Amino acid sequence: MGPVGTVAVRDGGAALPGGFWAAVRVWLEKPQVANRRLCGAAIDAEGTVLLGEGEEGLPRLTAVPGGWREEGAAELGRLWREVSGHLPPSLTARGRRGSELRAVLRTLLPRARPAGPPAPPAKELVVQDVYSGTATFLPLEKNKEGKYQIKKCNIYQIQLTHIKDKEWSVSIVAPSSEDWFSDGITYPKLAWLGNELLPKLAKWSVEQKHSEFRSTLSLISIAKYSKVYQELKEKYKEMVKVWPEVTDPEKFVYEDVAIATYLLILWEEERKEKGLAKKQSFVDLGCGNGLLVHILSNEGHSGRGIDVRRRKIWDMYGPETHLEESSIMPGDSHLFPDTDWLIGNHSDELTPWIPVIAARSSYSCSYFVLPCCFFDFHGKYSRRQSKKTQYREYLDFVAEVGSVCGFHVEEDCLRIPSTKRVCLIGKNRTYPATECALIDNQITRYIHNRQTCAVVTCDRGVGFNHKDCSDDVCKEAASELPENEMETAGRIWMPGFQPREKVEQIRNCAALPRDFVDDVVLKVANLLLNAVPQKSCSNTHSGNMNTWNQGESLSLREVAEHLNKETLKRLKSEYGGLQTLLKNNHQVFEVLNGRVHIRDWRKKKPSRKTKPEVKRCLSAEAYKTRLCWFFIHHPDGCALPTESCPYAHGTEELRQSQTIKKKKHIQ
């Protein structure tokens, strides 16, 4: 083998050689992080090879069991027997009787191409030798008899070498460049291995950073996922063209296709595990646009979706897709005893209730939740641990709810175009069916505990913060429920629960009275202008050397401290509050990194030539349709001359506003 490249690395934290094998594992399981032309890899099977043992001198393979991977164990065993006689000399390890090799059979999955069918998957046998610090990648191809053989032209090896003390090197070696075949997708060029992959492997080897989330699609077969996803994407791609909602069709259609793909494979595996013949039924709580319900129904699963608001697109699905417009109040009236699975796809305030509803619906009911917005049983979720991200903490809370409800909770990361990609699955129970009543009482105490702790901390005037609730108070709340609570628990589980309103209120400060907004804008502007001794900037347009007061910047907290309680209370009921109001008034303010500034229009960057045509038209049609706030209110007037300012300097310059209609999607 000839060298492709070598990178020296220094181990400053005792990460090597363990970090090296962790880096190799990333390249094994998630090659897409380095090669974007791949959508991933499926680990079909893996096992331990004991050298120098077994019948007729052949190595003995011990396959590692693991659900769907067991299917590939036999294939790996047969494959090893077929290719073991043709391995590179470095892997025969003569004289090392009893040493171990690690064999991994994987399938590389190319991404779909914009035009034409995707490239076919490729099989690889990867052999890891911990003793010598090497991982050898052996591409496979089938011969005329249908048996796999090593594709010798594309073998390469990743090596870890100890130089001295804390100095190591990571290398990639391969056969001579004349024998290397590259298709640009599954098999990249040798230069790519040296220039792109090698530096990444070296970096990963010394990084001691561990993700707080599971690997993507860790609970299902990636090979199956890739195949089914491409089929469904092709089947439902026309939905993008006829999408009648104001939401982005590309994102929502393909995201729901991906979620449906995941559930279909998860349910197929469940049927195999449990010996089920009939496809699972489902109810999607808070189904939104209903596309997920539509896809799952079309693929043979009986089910329905429920949402508080009907969507325009519902009428397009047809009578086979069952969607209901209804509010869901967690209680005995909203149980689903004949349903196999409950789905919560970005179900907001229902998210923590879904494991509870599943547990109380029937012993055989399972659930799938994809948390997005952070809600507790009683309202918005409040942070309790500063050491975790808010997202990680919320996921842990929803997982805790599932555990309290008696589920083995599993976590996975979906492959969807969203920052909130982690799903939680409750498929199996931790208790026998005879203990349902005991678990039900445990659930009731847990919910009451969280509600009581929230009320206690609210009364103390510190907001909803669980950590401020003493252990004694929580234990007392958990030990015994008041009589009226026990009675209510049989009907509505939490009387204070607020379902989503049927008519969605606009709470982005856009619906606030104009005089109220103008008053806040003027107060904040004067506060910035007078906060410190005048900070002036030179105004050099037209050759004049004038000074224009740019004011000082203040943090949002400092600004809020100067507003009265009634104003703050009114802003608090809006999403984003004060910050949203100030950002909405971008003519006057800039909000950067939590600090508020007076906007200086002289510093406005010139428009790019590549600016989209729609935005160019928007700017032209909005020109001089509103009065310039600075011309009217700023003590120095507007910093721009009238011909340069996009706003009107006086009523005589005002142009009639033209309503710009959004382009409607074809229906």
XYZ file of C-alpha atoms in Angstrom:
667
model
C 0.000 0.000 0.000
C 1.181 3.518 -0.793
C 0.684 6.619 1.396
C -2.151 9.025 0.581
C -1.398 11.429 3.430
C -0.287 11.723 7.047
C -1.287 14.214 9.755
C 0.589 14.593 13.045
C -1.630 14.950 16.118
C -0.791 15.727 19.729
C -2.831 14.139 22.487
C -3.308 16.754 25.188
C -6.043 14.993 27.109
C -5.379 11.253 26.983
C -7.885 10.930 24.123
C -5.825 8.570 21.985
C -6.023 5.790 20.931
C -9.673 5.677 22.068
C -10.391 8.910 20.214
C -8.997 7.420 17.026
C -11.415 4.491 17.143
C -14.266 6.897 17.924
C -13.312 8.888 14.793
C -13.245 5.704 12.711
C -16.692 4.851 14.077
C -18.039 8.206 12.879
C -16.732 7.509 9.387
C -18.219 4.023 9.574
C -21.715 4.983 10.719
C -22.114 8.550 9.448
C -19.946 9.055 6.361
C -22.232 11.883 5.259
C -20.574 14.241 7.781
C -17.480 14.152 5.579
C -18.911 13.163 2.184
C -22.103 15.079 1.432
C -22.830 12.944 -1.598
C -23.719 10.116 0.755
C -26.930 10.116 2.776
C -25.442 7.670 5.264
C -24.399 4.104 5.875
C -26.220 1.074 7.209
C -24.283 -1.216 9.529
C -25.641 -4.590 8.446
C -23.686 -6.734 10.912
C -20.499 -6.762 12.943
C -18.529 -9.373 14.833
C -15.240 -10.492 16.346
C -12.785 -12.619 14.431
C -10.399 -14.753 16.516
C -7.254 -15.319 14.489
C -5.684 -18.755 14.244
C -8.749 -20.619 15.565
C -11.707 -22.422 14.041
C -12.132 -25.370 11.718
C -9.600 -25.896 8.926
C -7.640 -22.837 10.036
C -10.503 -20.488 9.294
C -11.297 -17.684 11.775
C -14.361 -18.061 13.927
C -16.892 -15.209 13.770
C -18.913 -14.205 16.781
C -21.726 -11.972 15.512
C -23.051 -9.218 17.736
C -26.855 -9.471 18.109
C -28.860 -6.293 17.716
C -32.451 -6.452 16.496
C -32.559 -5.996 12.740
C -28.759 -6.453 12.498
C -29.137 -10.153 13.262
C -30.344 -10.587 9.685
C -26.862 -9.670 8.447
C -24.951 -11.877 10.897
C -25.192 -14.981 8.738
C -24.280 -12.955 5.654
C -21.201 -11.602 7.439
C -20.143 -15.120 8.410
C -20.504 -16.423 4.849
C -18.742 -13.354 3.490
C -15.774 -13.740 5.801
C -15.303 -17.354 4.732
C -15.427 -16.295 1.081
C -12.921 -13.450 1.297
C -10.632 -14.471 4.171
C -8.256 -16.195 1.790
C -7.870 -13.015 -0.258
C -7.212 -10.519 2.532
C -4.219 -8.146 2.335
C -1.114 -9.538 4.095
C -1.424 -6.910 6.836
C -4.648 -8.590 8.021
C -3.491 -12.180 8.150
C -1.573 -11.462 11.367
C 0.562 -14.617 11.180
C 1.975 -15.656 14.523
C -0.650 -13.740 16.509
C -2.782 -16.679 17.540
C -5.738 -15.583 19.685
C -5.613 -11.937 18.578
C -8.871 -10.289 17.586
C -10.078 -8.416 14.540
C -13.347 -6.548 14.359
C -15.321 -7.131 11.145
C -18.093 -4.755 10.094
C -20.342 -5.186 7.072
C -21.817 -1.877 5.928
C -23.849 -0.536 3.035
C -23.030 2.930 1.671
C -26.138 4.856 0.618
C -25.697 7.599 -2.022
C -27.923 10.663 -1.942
C -30.609 11.063 -4.565
C -29.451 13.039 -7.585
C -31.439 16.060 -8.883
C -31.913 14.262 -12.184
C -32.059 10.556 -12.751
C -32.213 7.623 -10.345
C -29.906 7.518 -7.300
C -26.626 5.639 -7.586
C -26.907 2.035 -6.346
C -25.810 1.219 -2.763
C -22.358 -0.275 -2.281
C -21.210 -2.948 0.170
C -17.998 -2.701 2.179
C -16.240 -4.994 4.627
C -14.333 -2.996 7.245
C -11.721 -4.807 9.335
C -10.432 -3.100 12.493
C -7.203 -4.303 14.092
C -6.790 -2.659 17.494
C -3.399 -4.350 18.026
C -1.811 -2.628 15.016
C -4.065 0.476 15.040
C -5.525 0.010 11.572
C -8.960 0.070 9.964
C -9.010 -1.455 6.485
C -11.865 -0.718 4.057
C -12.508 -3.480 1.527
C -15.035 -2.632 -1.229
C -17.102 -5.621 -2.317
C -18.602 -6.663 -5.639
C -20.507 -9.723 -6.783
C -19.013 -12.199 -9.201
C -20.886 -14.242 -11.808
C -21.950 -16.800 -9.187
C -23.517 -14.028 -7.085
C -20.892 -14.297 -4.349
C -19.121 -11.263 -2.940
C -15.442 -10.740 -3.652
C -13.047 -7.943 -2.714
C -12.777 -5.122 -5.227
C -9.006 -4.897 -4.919
C -8.543 -1.650 -6.824
C -10.200 0.458 -4.098
C -8.788 -0.840 -0.814
C -7.583 1.810 1.635
C -6.467 1.762 5.251
C -6.611 4.303 8.083
C -3.662 3.981 10.475
C -2.799 5.338 13.921
C 0.927 5.388 14.758
C 2.504 6.305 18.089
C 5.610 8.441 17.502
C 6.749 9.317 21.040
C 5.257 10.597 24.305
C 2.008 12.351 23.371
C 2.803 12.590 19.658
C 0.882 10.439 17.201
C 0.146 10.394 13.496
C -2.975 9.511 11.553
C -2.415 8.258 8.012
C -4.360 6.951 5.043
C -2.644 4.488 2.741
C -3.977 2.922 -0.445
C -2.821 0.957 -3.516
C -1.110 2.834 -6.304
C -3.135 5.666 -7.806
C -3.213 3.932 -11.198
C -5.502 1.203 -9.811
C -7.909 3.532 -8.014
C -11.405 3.890 -9.461
C -13.521 6.933 -8.547
C -17.183 7.489 -9.328
C -17.285 10.775 -7.382
C -19.960 9.478 -5.006
C -19.387 6.153 -3.265
C -15.700 6.074 -4.168
C -14.157 9.557 -3.951
C -10.812 10.465 -5.463
C -7.615 9.652 -3.578
C -6.936 13.381 -3.284
C -10.231 13.747 -1.398
C -9.196 11.049 1.085
C -5.979 12.922 1.809
C -7.223 16.529 1.681
C -10.727 16.195 3.159
C -11.189 12.967 5.115
C -7.756 12.760 6.747
C -7.865 16.210 8.483
C -11.375 15.433 9.768
C -10.269 12.088 11.206
C -7.316 13.752 12.935
C -9.579 16.439 14.390
C -12.201 13.938 15.593
C -9.479 11.782 17.167
C -8.444 14.434 19.703
C -11.840 16.028 20.260
C -13.298 15.078 23.624
C -16.691 16.389 22.681
C -19.649 14.062 23.096
C -23.029 14.770 21.549
C -25.925 15.002 23.971
C -28.160 13.319 21.387
C -28.357 9.866 19.843
C -27.024 9.142 16.362
C -29.454 9.801 13.532
C -31.842 6.907 12.806
C -30.234 4.693 15.440
C -33.331 2.539 16.095
C -34.120 1.505 12.523
C -32.353 0.222 9.422
C -30.895 3.163 7.480
C -30.876 1.077 4.296
C -34.613 0.455 4.577
C -35.203 4.092 5.488
C -33.321 5.367 2.431
C -35.262 3.084 0.087
C -38.728 3.845 1.514
C -38.030 7.577 1.787
C -37.117 7.849 -1.901
C -40.270 5.944 -2.838
C -42.553 8.145 -0.708
C -40.809 11.349 -1.770
C -41.467 10.484 -5.410
C -45.052 9.461 -4.611
C -45.999 12.666 -2.754
C -43.801 15.275 -4.479
C -46.831 16.708 -6.322
C -48.134 17.984 -2.952
C -45.489 20.725 -3.120
C -47.096 22.168 -6.258
C -50.649 22.291 -4.889
C -49.912 23.309 -1.273
C -52.635 25.839 -0.327
C -51.262 26.849 3.095
C -49.052 29.889 3.754
C -46.338 27.605 5.211
C -43.302 26.517 3.181
C -44.412 23.486 1.104
C -40.876 22.146 0.531
C -40.161 21.962 4.261
C -43.497 20.615 5.451
C -44.092 18.063 2.694
C -40.659 16.471 2.834
C -40.509 16.636 6.629
C -43.791 14.747 6.933
C -42.617 12.265 4.297
C -39.500 11.642 6.420
C -41.516 11.215 9.645
C -43.948 8.867 7.889
C -41.010 6.835 6.538
C -39.579 6.478 10.041
C -42.903 5.347 11.525
C -43.598 2.878 8.717
C -40.230 1.155 9.249
C -40.549 1.294 13.045
C -43.991 -0.321 12.835
C -42.813 -2.931 10.341
C -40.061 -3.959 12.782
C -42.601 -4.051 15.632
C -44.835 -6.412 13.656
C -41.863 -8.739 13.132
C -40.850 -8.590 16.816
C -44.354 -9.223 18.149
C -45.601 -11.502 15.385
C -48.398 -9.123 14.340
C -50.199 -9.658 11.050
C -52.366 -6.524 10.999
C -50.885 -3.079 10.413
C -50.966 -0.768 13.432
C -53.727 1.813 13.944
C -52.928 5.354 15.051
C -54.291 8.727 16.175
C -52.299 11.912 15.460
C -53.055 14.418 18.246
C -52.598 17.994 17.032
C -52.255 16.832 13.430
C -52.002 20.340 11.892
C -52.040 20.137 8.093
C -52.849 16.410 8.301
C -50.301 15.317 5.691
C -48.725 12.755 8.028
C -52.166 11.220 8.606
C -52.785 11.211 4.854
C -49.513 9.380 4.075
C -49.853 6.787 6.841
C -53.467 6.102 5.816
C -52.481 5.703 2.166
C -49.781 3.237 3.197
C -52.352 0.927 4.802
C -52.535 2.052 8.443
C -56.008 2.878 9.728
C -56.060 6.082 11.719
C -57.198 9.657 12.107
C -55.923 13.086 13.009
C -57.411 15.576 15.462
C -56.664 19.296 15.584
C -58.364 22.312 17.094
C -58.332 24.146 13.743
C -59.309 22.923 10.303
C -56.791 23.614 7.533
C -57.483 24.450 3.881
C -55.527 21.428 2.682
C -57.827 18.980 4.488
C -60.330 19.207 1.633
C -57.712 17.977 -0.843
C -57.041 14.609 0.780
C -60.354 12.911 0.099
C -62.679 10.868 2.332
C -60.121 8.117 3.004
C -58.094 10.509 5.188
C -59.988 10.987 8.467
C -59.392 14.390 10.084
C -61.405 15.899 12.941
C -61.679 19.500 14.091
C -61.869 19.301 17.876
C -60.189 20.494 21.085
C -58.449 17.863 23.190
C -58.775 18.149 26.952
C -56.625 15.576 28.790
C -59.226 13.486 30.586
C -61.310 10.349 30.462
C -63.278 11.657 27.487
C -60.146 11.653 25.315
C -58.860 8.100 25.637
C -58.209 5.768 22.698
C -58.548 2.162 23.935
C -58.721 0.650 20.432
C -55.670 2.507 19.073
C -52.190 0.991 18.798
C -50.156 4.206 18.555
C -50.597 7.861 19.546
C -48.575 10.412 17.576
C -47.523 13.860 18.763
C -45.754 15.602 15.883
C -44.924 19.116 17.165
C -47.978 18.798 19.399
C -47.032 21.757 21.649
C -49.178 21.872 24.829
C -50.260 18.229 24.344
C -46.682 16.882 24.209
C -46.238 15.903 27.901
C -49.811 14.567 28.008
C -49.355 12.070 25.162
C -47.502 9.428 27.265
C -50.224 9.867 29.916
C -53.046 9.446 27.392
C -51.304 6.391 25.900
C -50.776 4.797 29.320
C -54.415 5.301 30.334
C -55.911 4.358 26.940
C -54.847 0.699 27.129
C -51.974 -1.494 28.212
C -51.067 -2.121 24.555
C -51.129 1.526 23.416
C -47.734 2.989 22.387
C -46.673 6.544 21.530
C -44.325 8.612 19.379
C -43.631 12.272 20.212
C -41.481 14.815 18.389
C -41.205 17.712 20.887
C -40.809 21.233 19.534
C -42.187 24.062 21.705
C -41.648 23.659 25.433
C -44.822 22.967 27.434
C -45.415 21.464 30.874
C -48.731 19.948 32.027
C -50.004 23.323 33.195
C -48.516 25.778 30.667
C -45.111 26.892 29.396
C -42.184 24.816 30.583
C -39.665 26.632 32.814
C -35.992 25.746 32.955
C -34.602 24.052 36.036
C -31.000 23.120 35.216
C -28.576 25.678 33.854
C -25.991 22.988 33.006
C -28.148 21.618 30.179
C -29.475 23.304 27.079
C -33.171 24.109 27.303
C -33.890 21.621 24.505
C -31.974 18.784 26.197
C -33.648 19.539 29.520
C -37.109 19.506 27.959
C -36.443 16.208 26.189
C -35.352 14.727 29.518
C -38.588 15.949 31.094
C -40.778 14.359 28.390
C -38.745 11.141 28.725
C -39.270 11.258 32.496
C -43.031 11.546 31.965
C -42.906 8.418 29.797
C -40.960 6.546 32.466
C -43.418 7.581 35.181
C -46.194 6.290 32.915
C -44.476 2.882 32.854
C -42.850 2.940 29.399
C -39.397 1.897 28.293
C -38.611 5.251 26.644
C -36.314 5.184 23.605
C -34.786 8.223 21.934
C -33.802 8.707 18.316
C -32.812 11.539 16.002
C -34.777 11.945 12.766
C -33.441 13.054 9.412
C -35.712 16.060 8.844
C -35.165 19.735 7.891
C -35.730 21.011 11.430
C -33.592 22.001 14.409
C -35.898 19.976 16.691
C -35.248 16.458 15.364
C -35.221 14.251 18.457
C -38.177 11.905 18.951
C -39.160 9.884 22.010
C -40.828 6.490 21.684
C -42.761 4.487 24.273
C -43.265 1.055 22.747
C -43.012 -1.421 25.643
C -44.077 -1.302 29.309
C -41.953 -1.706 32.416
C -44.763 -3.326 34.449
C -47.196 -6.241 34.085
C -50.805 -5.565 33.120
C -51.937 -6.457 36.653
C -50.273 -3.267 37.992
C -52.147 -0.758 35.787
C -54.019 0.740 38.758
C -50.763 1.238 40.664
C -49.140 3.032 37.722
C -52.265 5.146 37.239
C -52.017 6.412 40.833
C -48.315 7.092 40.283
C -49.151 9.209 37.214
C -51.797 11.190 39.145
C -49.372 11.963 41.970
C -46.641 13.011 39.527
C -48.918 15.459 37.669
C -50.280 16.867 40.934
C -46.716 17.211 42.247
C -45.607 19.355 39.293
C -48.744 21.496 39.439
C -48.404 22.114 43.196
C -44.710 22.983 42.914
C -45.482 25.459 40.134
C -48.213 27.148 42.200
C -45.966 27.381 45.272
C -43.141 29.066 43.390
C -45.582 31.374 41.609
C -46.963 32.513 44.976
C -43.441 33.293 46.104
C -43.213 35.766 43.243
C -40.341 34.068 41.452
C -42.237 32.513 38.535
C -42.678 28.861 37.646
C -39.405 27.330 38.777
C -39.394 23.778 40.040
C -36.037 24.041 41.813
C -37.416 26.689 44.192
C -39.998 24.226 45.476
C -38.649 22.566 48.613
C -38.471 18.783 48.760
C -40.814 18.750 51.762
C -43.526 20.586 49.840
C -43.143 18.280 46.839
C -43.271 15.141 49.013
C -46.363 16.412 50.767
C -48.034 17.154 47.427
C -47.141 13.709 46.110
C -48.262 11.758 49.152
C -51.947 12.579 49.170
C -54.366 14.304 46.800
C -57.121 16.595 48.080
C -60.615 15.145 47.839
C -61.780 17.503 45.126
C -58.653 16.737 43.055
C -59.304 13.009 43.336
C -62.849 13.496 42.128
C -61.742 15.646 39.221
C -59.047 13.160 38.233
C -61.768 10.818 37.031
C -63.019 13.346 34.470
C -60.558 16.087 33.562
C -57.032 15.351 34.732
C -56.002 19.009 35.142
C -58.783 21.629 35.292
C -56.281 24.440 34.661
C -55.101 22.998 31.330
C -55.537 25.455 28.448
C -55.942 23.877 24.993
C -54.938 25.878 21.976
C -57.491 28.473 20.913
C -59.521 27.662 17.827
C -58.827 31.079 16.314
C -55.111 31.744 16.520
C -54.455 35.158 17.989
C -51.815 37.387 16.452
C -49.351 38.014 19.266
C -46.307 39.354 17.455
C -47.057 42.953 18.555
C -48.564 43.665 15.113
C -52.104 43.899 16.531
C -51.228 46.335 19.351
C -52.894 49.781 19.108
C -50.862 52.229 17.043
C -50.845 54.922 19.712
C -49.504 52.439 22.286
C -46.689 51.342 19.940
C -45.825 54.954 19.027
C -45.670 55.878 22.698
C -43.273 53.011 23.523
C -41.085 53.786 20.485
C -40.813 57.455 21.482
C -40.000 56.613 25.125
C -37.283 54.133 24.192
C -35.766 56.450 21.568
C -35.605 59.360 24.033
C -34.082 57.014 26.604
C -31.278 56.065 24.168
C -30.724 59.662 23.061
C -30.487 60.969 26.622
C -28.903 57.970 28.381
C -25.390 59.455 28.389
C -23.746 62.691 27.266
C -24.572 63.170 23.613
C -22.705 60.791 21.326
C -22.375 62.502 17.978
C -21.333 61.281 14.586
C -20.179 63.371 11.670
C -22.728 63.830 8.895
C -20.655 64.491 5.826
C -23.251 64.192 3.078
C -23.381 67.107 0.632
C -20.051 68.320 2.027
C -21.589 69.634 5.271
C -19.897 68.821 8.586
C -22.877 68.524 10.930
C -23.290 66.428 14.056
C -26.131 63.975 14.434
C -26.942 62.428 17.804
C -26.740 58.643 17.438
C -27.494 58.078 21.104
C -26.199 55.207 23.249
C -26.986 51.497 23.248
C -28.727 49.842 26.210
C -29.531 46.241 26.995
C -33.134 45.078 26.728
C -33.171 44.672 30.516
C -32.055 48.311 31.013
C -34.712 49.537 28.612
C -37.415 47.459 30.364
C -36.454 48.947 33.736
C -37.513 52.400 32.475
C -40.977 51.313 31.299
C -43.958 51.254 33.658
C -45.543 48.031 34.903
C -48.698 48.372 32.779
C -46.652 48.694 29.586
C -44.500 45.684 30.452
C -47.548 43.620 31.369
C -49.119 44.382 28.006
C -45.911 43.502 26.140
C -45.467 40.280 28.108
C -48.674 38.879 26.608
C -47.088 39.165 23.133
C -44.602 36.667 21.703
C -41.142 38.164 22.102
C -42.475 41.094 24.111
C -40.388 44.272 24.066
C -37.761 42.855 21.731
C -40.362 41.988 19.087
C -41.925 45.450 19.257
C -38.536 47.135 18.805
C -37.563 44.823 15.931
C -40.909 45.501 14.257
C -39.990 49.194 14.301
C -36.773 48.631 12.386
C -36.932 52.134 10.895
C -35.956 53.486 14.325
C -34.092 50.674 16.105
C -31.521 47.965 15.681
C -31.470 45.106 18.216
C -28.114 43.330 18.126
C -26.933 40.722 20.643
C -29.533 41.792 23.176
C -28.703 45.512 22.955
C -30.875 48.266 21.497
C -29.404 50.950 19.206
C -30.798 53.905 17.288
C -30.560 52.942 13.615
C -28.168 55.078 11.585
C -29.394 54.940 8.006
C -26.106 56.377 6.695
C -24.500 53.029 7.551
C -27.059 51.046 5.567
C -25.280 48.616 3.258
C -25.918 49.104 -0.477
C -28.268 46.611 -2.066
C -26.653 43.634 -3.738
C -27.055 43.239 -7.466
C -28.304 39.716 -6.873
C -31.208 40.910 -4.701
C -34.330 38.891 -5.581
C -36.744 40.580 -7.968
C -39.634 40.296 -5.487
C -37.675 42.230 -2.847
C -36.620 44.869 -5.386
C -40.267 45.397 -6.320
C -41.266 45.514 -2.671
C -38.684 48.214 -1.939
C -39.770 50.272 -4.957
C -43.487 50.043 -4.145
C -42.946 50.924 -0.463
C -40.696 53.929 -1.217
C -41.955 57.160 0.476
C -45.241 55.556 1.574
C -44.556 56.257 5.278
C -43.383 59.342 7.147
C -39.788 59.445 8.354
C -39.739 59.029 12.135
C -36.409 60.856 12.446
C -37.628 63.839 10.401
C -40.533 64.246 12.856
C -39.101 63.189 16.238
C -35.278 63.211 16.265
C -33.825 66.448 17.724
C -31.359 66.652 14.795
C -33.883 65.545 12.187
C -33.058 62.839 9.655
C -29.416 62.027 9.016
C -30.154 61.528 5.307
C -31.085 64.171 2.727
C -34.652 63.897 1.477
C -33.604 62.406 -1.884
C -31.724 59.563 -0.153
C -34.232 58.703 2.568
C -36.733 55.939 1.696
C -39.289 57.591 3.991
C -41.222 60.818 3.391
C -39.883 64.089 4.833
C -43.294 65.678 5.250
C -46.802 64.837 4.020
C -46.174 66.450 0.634
C -43.724 63.638 -0.228
C -46.066 60.800 0.705
C -46.968 58.343 -2.038
C -50.085 56.194 -2.004
C -49.439 52.786 -0.459
C -49.879 49.837 -2.798
C -51.003 46.521 -1.348
C -48.621 43.795 -2.392
C -50.468 40.512 -2.723
C -48.703 37.235 -2.085
C -48.516 34.821 -4.980
C -51.001 32.024 -4.386
C -50.106 28.411 -4.932
C -51.978 26.557 -7.631
C -54.941 24.705 -6.197
